């Protein structure tokens, strides 16, 4: 079983590596977007996209079922493609490759790949991204870095969403940041609110800077 | 691969079946508690336990890392046992069996098994429970039954937590209940607030009634 899992990871990462290279050559910078169910991943993407000044956005939406989020993005004029995993708890590199063959995003641009809502399994599967964006929310509580360390360890950028709810929930900011610091000293943390729009100009600017490099 | 997965499920369910029988004989009624990271699983359990009148509670806490929740429960005098999965995204029947061999809960009583925070993978692995309790929160949004149908389909009781946040989030109750109705006509839904305690006397009474049957 361990051997099989090892070869699944190896094959996945080989495909992801090729995808990353193909996308880079075409001027498309992919961002793997991770978070729990209901963290606000799609709302954050909409806010980021609305604040991007110089980069064309594309979105691949990964869900077990439904195309609710893709419909929403398309209604805003965003080029969005739906992957339904039909039960699988994460996207993988072959799914991403198959989507790209149909979607054919034309660079220069940024491709957000919204993974299935899950703080565990998607972390292990590279898709061909240049960076991982982790979205969590104050409503989930401040202990998440301790309970789901891999996600926080591997994130390149962290968004703490639903900050508008801070007055109504018990969120211990000190404990949260201490947990992140113990795992990850490089990823910036942006406090945002998908509802009010707070913090997204800064996130968009950070991403645009990354993409230019 | 499909064959291997099939045999893993079969072996898991065989162990779960034996555990269920052993627990039942000993007068212990097990409840598999499922929910996203930060849905408020532990807080709900504390509220349910505080409202139980006639049944002794036991708790097994499943986490990838940490024993934050177990420490909290023990400080309240609850007999609690920690399983750390060390990366695995769900509990399985062998883990549960190993925990029970150490914990040895003495019935009559109810054993809450708080699964790893994940709305997908834990649904597929029986542990030996008599029923599955699904905990979701208004902060996660009203589209969860559509996006994570298996969890809602297999639940025997559903708690909609953090109802105190309703004035501050956009939660479409009609859409939420419609989604559940399409999947599951038998599980009752209780609107609760782990913060204010609202709704938990009813949940505790429903559970005590089930356990008596």
Short mmCIF file of N, CA and C in Angstrom, two decimals, chain A residues 4 29 70 99-101 118 150 152-155 157 166 179 185 190 192:
data_model
loop_
_atom_site.label_atom_id
_atom_site.label_comp_id
_atom_site.label_asym_id
_atom_site.label_seq_id
_atom_site.Cartn_x
_atom_site.Cartn_y
_atom_site.Cartn_z
N UNK A 4 2.32 1.71 -3.38
CA UNK A 4 1.33 2.23 -4.35
C UNK A 4 1.12 3.73 -4.13
N UNK A 29 0.40 31.92 -14.61
CA UNK A 29 0.92 31.68 -13.27
C UNK A 29 -0.20 31.06 -12.45
N UNK A 70 -18.74 28.30 -10.23
CA UNK A 70 -18.36 28.60 -11.60
C UNK A 70 -19.40 29.51 -12.25
N UNK A 99 -8.42 19.48 -17.47
CA UNK A 99 -9.15 20.75 -17.51
C UNK A 99 -8.44 21.76 -18.40
N UNK A 100 -7.12 21.80 -18.29
CA UNK A 100 -6.34 22.77 -19.07
C UNK A 100 -6.43 22.48 -20.56
N UNK A 101 -6.51 21.20 -20.90
CA UNK A 101 -6.60 20.83 -22.32
C UNK A 101 -7.90 21.35 -22.93
N UNK A 118 -11.25 21.36 1.87
CA UNK A 118 -10.64 20.28 2.64
C UNK A 118 -9.27 20.80 3.06
N UNK A 150 0.07 20.81 8.28
CA UNK A 150 0.62 20.69 6.92
C UNK A 150 0.16 21.83 6.03
N UNK A 152 -0.73 24.83 6.81
CA UNK A 152 -0.08 26.09 7.17
C UNK A 152 1.41 26.06 6.84
N UNK A 153 1.99 24.88 6.97
CA UNK A 153 3.42 24.70 6.67
C UNK A 153 3.71 24.95 5.20
N UNK A 154 2.82 24.47 4.33
CA UNK A 154 3.09 24.51 2.90
C UNK A 154 2.55 25.76 2.20
N UNK A 155 1.81 26.59 2.91
CA UNK A 155 1.22 27.77 2.29
C UNK A 155 2.29 28.80 1.94
N UNK A 157 1.07 31.91 0.93
CA UNK A 157 0.35 33.12 1.36
C UNK A 157 -0.89 32.64 2.11
N UNK A 166 -15.00 39.28 13.69
CA UNK A 166 -14.17 39.25 14.91
C UNK A 166 -14.91 39.69 16.18
N UNK A 179 1.01 30.09 16.31
CA UNK A 179 0.95 28.78 15.65
C UNK A 179 1.52 28.83 14.25
N UNK A 185 7.68 30.71 8.50
CA UNK A 185 8.19 32.06 8.76
C UNK A 185 8.18 32.94 7.52
N UNK A 190 -2.61 37.87 5.44
CA UNK A 190 -3.44 39.05 5.19
C UNK A 190 -4.79 38.87 5.88
N UNK A 192 -8.49 39.71 5.94
CA UNK A 192 -9.41 40.19 4.90
C UNK A 192 -10.86 39.96 5.31
#
